[in-house]
XYZ file of C-alpha atoms in Angstrom:
263
model
C 8.436 -22.744 14.907
C 9.559 -26.359 14.370
C 9.292 -28.309 11.224
C 8.141 -31.374 12.654
C 4.381 -31.890 12.532
C 2.711 -31.115 16.166
C 1.428 -34.789 15.987
C 3.052 -38.399 15.069
C 2.040 -39.712 11.798
C -0.043 -42.408 11.420
C 1.246 -45.438 9.286
C -1.020 -44.014 6.713
C 0.738 -40.346 6.713
C 3.564 -41.933 6.422
C 2.801 -44.395 3.713
C 1.362 -41.339 1.866
C 3.731 -37.870 2.859
C 6.623 -40.176 3.941
C 9.753 -39.381 6.788
C 10.312 -36.163 5.371
C 7.390 -34.195 4.627
C 8.921 -31.043 4.615
C 11.845 -31.587 1.920
C 9.621 -33.271 -0.098
C 6.724 -30.377 -0.585
C 10.160 -28.305 -0.964
C 10.820 -29.964 -3.639
C 7.728 -30.345 -5.222
C 7.165 -26.738 -4.691
C 10.617 -25.837 -6.537
C 9.275 -28.440 -9.161
C 5.808 -26.489 -9.634
C 7.349 -23.320 -9.256
C 10.261 -24.183 -12.445
C 7.328 -25.891 -14.594
C 4.760 -22.734 -14.485
C 7.827 -20.293 -14.549
C 8.869 -22.461 -17.953
C 4.695 -22.363 -18.987
C 4.461 -18.820 -18.929
C 7.605 -18.191 -20.718
C 6.684 -20.597 -23.400
C 3.007 -18.145 -23.695
C 4.754 -15.520 -23.788
C 3.745 -14.093 -20.710
C 5.262 -12.197 -17.243
C 5.524 -14.859 -14.222
C 5.101 -12.387 -12.167
C 0.867 -12.929 -14.335
C 0.263 -16.555 -12.222
C -0.464 -16.736 -8.694
C -0.438 -20.729 -7.419
C -2.344 -22.025 -4.611
C -1.611 -25.028 -3.578
C -5.163 -26.998 -2.932
C -4.369 -28.619 0.821
C -7.790 -30.633 0.956
C -7.586 -34.309 2.725
C -4.168 -33.272 3.977
C -4.271 -33.189 8.343
C -4.030 -29.991 9.190
C -0.519 -30.866 11.404
C 0.880 -32.003 7.977
C 0.040 -28.510 6.807
C 2.102 -26.874 8.980
C 5.214 -28.931 7.135
C 3.624 -26.873 3.496
C 3.382 -23.558 5.417
C 7.530 -24.676 6.701
C 7.830 -25.223 2.495
C 6.280 -21.273 2.454
C 2.697 -22.054 1.814
C 0.258 -19.254 2.398
C -2.837 -19.827 0.678
C -4.106 -22.845 1.752
C -6.903 -24.177 -1.214
C -9.852 -26.344 0.304
C -13.009 -27.398 -0.999
C -15.045 -28.895 1.946
C -15.900 -26.151 3.974
C -16.256 -28.366 7.297
C -13.078 -29.695 6.636
C -11.454 -26.148 6.050
C -12.934 -24.455 9.329
C -11.307 -27.086 11.621
C -7.961 -27.136 9.874
C -8.726 -23.181 10.473
C -8.863 -23.594 14.009
C -6.332 -25.520 14.347
C -3.726 -23.474 13.058
C -5.208 -20.318 13.796
C -1.533 -19.574 15.226
C -0.086 -19.432 11.276
C -0.888 -16.589 8.823
C -2.600 -18.398 6.226
C -5.180 -17.185 3.687
C -7.965 -19.048 3.056
C -9.957 -19.763 0.041
C -12.442 -21.727 -0.588
C -12.667 -23.480 -4.073
C -15.613 -25.567 -4.013
C -19.714 -25.369 -4.012
C -21.045 -23.651 -1.065
C -24.592 -24.049 0.352
C -26.402 -21.027 1.655
C -26.651 -21.741 4.622
C -23.107 -22.938 4.927
C -22.355 -18.653 3.544
C -22.789 -18.022 7.837
C -19.004 -20.395 8.514
C -16.914 -19.537 4.972
C -17.339 -15.631 6.067
C -15.719 -15.648 9.106
C -12.688 -16.483 7.864
C -12.254 -17.024 4.351
C -10.083 -14.504 2.693
C -11.331 -15.879 -1.358
C -14.863 -17.691 -2.701
C -13.392 -19.253 -5.942
C -17.140 -20.676 -6.860
C -19.636 -18.007 -6.734
C -22.331 -19.169 -8.751
C -25.475 -18.082 -8.061
C -27.981 -14.796 -7.155
C -28.864 -16.628 -3.996
C -25.373 -17.001 -3.110
C -24.105 -13.305 -4.279
C -26.878 -12.449 -1.757
C -26.773 -14.535 1.267
C -22.667 -14.250 0.670
C -22.559 -9.785 0.517
C -25.664 -10.411 3.801
C -23.520 -12.266 5.899
C -20.348 -9.964 5.482
C -22.235 -6.665 6.914
C -22.959 -8.931 9.343
C -19.283 -9.171 9.952
C -17.922 -5.956 8.872
C -15.641 -7.254 5.955
C -15.261 -7.879 2.231
C -14.629 -11.131 0.194
C -12.732 -11.734 -3.119
C -14.973 -14.221 -5.040
C -14.468 -16.177 -8.557
C -17.912 -16.888 -10.450
C -17.520 -20.388 -10.984
C -18.490 -21.341 -14.499
C -19.203 -24.807 -15.873
C -17.183 -24.781 -19.424
C -17.719 -28.187 -19.964
C -21.131 -28.936 -19.977
C -21.094 -32.136 -18.059
C -23.728 -31.982 -15.420
C -21.670 -33.818 -12.828
C -19.995 -30.415 -12.307
C -21.326 -27.177 -10.123
C -21.355 -23.512 -11.937
C -23.082 -21.315 -14.232
C -24.292 -22.138 -17.766
C -22.438 -19.746 -20.164
C -25.779 -18.075 -20.493
C -25.959 -17.380 -17.240
C -23.326 -15.701 -17.155
C -23.829 -12.022 -17.733
C -26.788 -11.186 -15.797
C -24.969 -12.400 -12.628
C -22.272 -10.216 -13.551
C -24.514 -6.819 -14.012
C -25.314 -7.564 -11.209
C -22.762 -7.628 -8.788
C -23.193 -4.064 -8.047
C -25.783 -4.364 -6.006
C -23.301 -6.556 -3.268
C -20.816 -3.888 -2.252
C -19.198 -6.373 0.322
C -18.339 -9.072 -2.471
C -15.360 -7.992 -4.860
C -15.433 -9.787 -7.446
C -11.550 -10.619 -9.357
C -12.510 -13.226 -11.850
C -13.658 -17.092 -13.590
C -13.201 -19.821 -11.714
C -14.120 -22.836 -14.471
C -13.146 -27.129 -13.850
C -12.119 -28.593 -17.195
C -12.993 -32.072 -18.021
C -10.561 -35.011 -16.668
C -8.776 -36.113 -19.587
C -5.160 -36.850 -20.489
C -6.537 -35.651 -24.433
C -5.315 -31.923 -24.358
C -7.100 -31.060 -27.029
C -10.040 -31.842 -24.887
C -9.053 -30.047 -22.067
C -8.138 -26.805 -24.208
C -11.926 -25.630 -25.235
C -12.604 -25.821 -21.507
C -10.071 -23.177 -20.505
C -9.798 -21.230 -24.269
C -13.809 -20.981 -23.642
C -13.629 -19.461 -20.177
C -10.840 -16.902 -21.679
C -13.930 -15.215 -23.823
C -16.455 -15.894 -21.824
C -13.864 -13.162 -18.780
C -13.638 -11.038 -22.253
C -17.193 -10.048 -22.016
C -17.926 -9.745 -18.508
C -15.343 -7.800 -17.528
C -16.519 -5.107 -20.735
C -19.777 -5.154 -17.830
C -18.082 -4.979 -14.563
C -13.787 -3.941 -15.478
C -13.131 -5.896 -12.041
C -13.479 -8.851 -13.442
C -9.977 -9.832 -14.549
C -8.775 -13.628 -13.232
C -9.082 -16.292 -14.401
C -8.622 -19.066 -12.412
C -8.219 -21.991 -13.971
C -5.515 -25.549 -14.630
C -4.996 -27.976 -11.894
C -2.370 -30.625 -11.449
C -2.540 -32.570 -14.609
C -3.383 -29.584 -16.972
C -2.185 -25.797 -15.699
C 0.336 -25.357 -17.893
C -2.197 -25.469 -21.145
C -4.718 -23.164 -18.762
C -1.337 -20.828 -18.762
C -0.757 -20.891 -21.867
C -4.429 -19.937 -22.489
C -4.561 -16.972 -20.059
C -4.483 -18.411 -16.861
C -3.998 -16.028 -12.930
C -4.920 -18.470 -10.959
C -3.770 -22.428 -11.130
C -4.403 -25.224 -8.501
C -2.232 -27.333 -7.730
C -2.623 -29.893 -5.037
C -1.671 -33.520 -5.620
C 1.994 -31.774 -7.493
C 2.912 -31.023 -4.044
C 0.885 -32.902 -1.424
C 1.252 -36.195 -3.590
C -1.862 -38.629 -4.894
C -5.031 -37.785 -2.250
C -6.423 -41.314 -0.808
C -9.412 -40.526 -2.742
C -10.996 -41.601 -5.925
C -9.894 -37.836 -7.347
C -6.314 -39.483 -7.673
C -7.534 -41.041 -10.962
C -8.199 -37.914 -12.921
C -4.353 -37.058 -13.875
C -1.954 -39.795 -15.436
C 0.555 -40.025 -13.021
C -1.358 -39.317 -10.145
C -2.286 -42.338 -9.165
C -0.844 -44.663 -6.189
C 1.795 -46.884 -8.029
C 1.897 -44.763 -11.135
C 5.093 -43.660 -12.564
């Protein structure tokens, strides 16, 4: 397999990823891995307890060939249409596709065709739709239940009070393999405001695990706060911009240092 993209870079892509994205991705990936290892050591945790899930949203498929060449095998996407297009374009590569964004029930039939993992299960209706379609496909799906721990109306996810009723219903859906809980913390540079979101998810996980022992994991932490998430027990950290650079979207402003031109 070539280390070069299958299509030439546009001027915007050259500006975004540079002339040698493969080296950049390898270097950034190594830096993130180093920081994860350091955060685990500081928290007294084994590095093997934390999985890195690179978030590849907005990165074009031909550029993601270089991410694959850099050693990335789990690709996290939040929009099902974008993920489907990339899955088709990269079907010759052994990639695990992980959907981490909100899913409408009318899009379930697309996700169940190719996704290995879903991090945003947030309703009984969606669980029913997923299980029904997975049965038709003859396959199972790893899922994380998304909980809104920041109490922000702008975020998807179960209200904490809604979590246990859904957990209690999970045995009705044999095609779903619950792995843990997921949350999006407050987007803030003030870690004293961010930490309670992670601590809250951990406490909810403990309650949910008492009902269903399969709910072990904590999918939490992104480019701006994954080290804090590890300190609070994260088992999956979802990191995009620290590997692929700032996105050409407003969410590149979420984290200090990831805005275009920032230091």
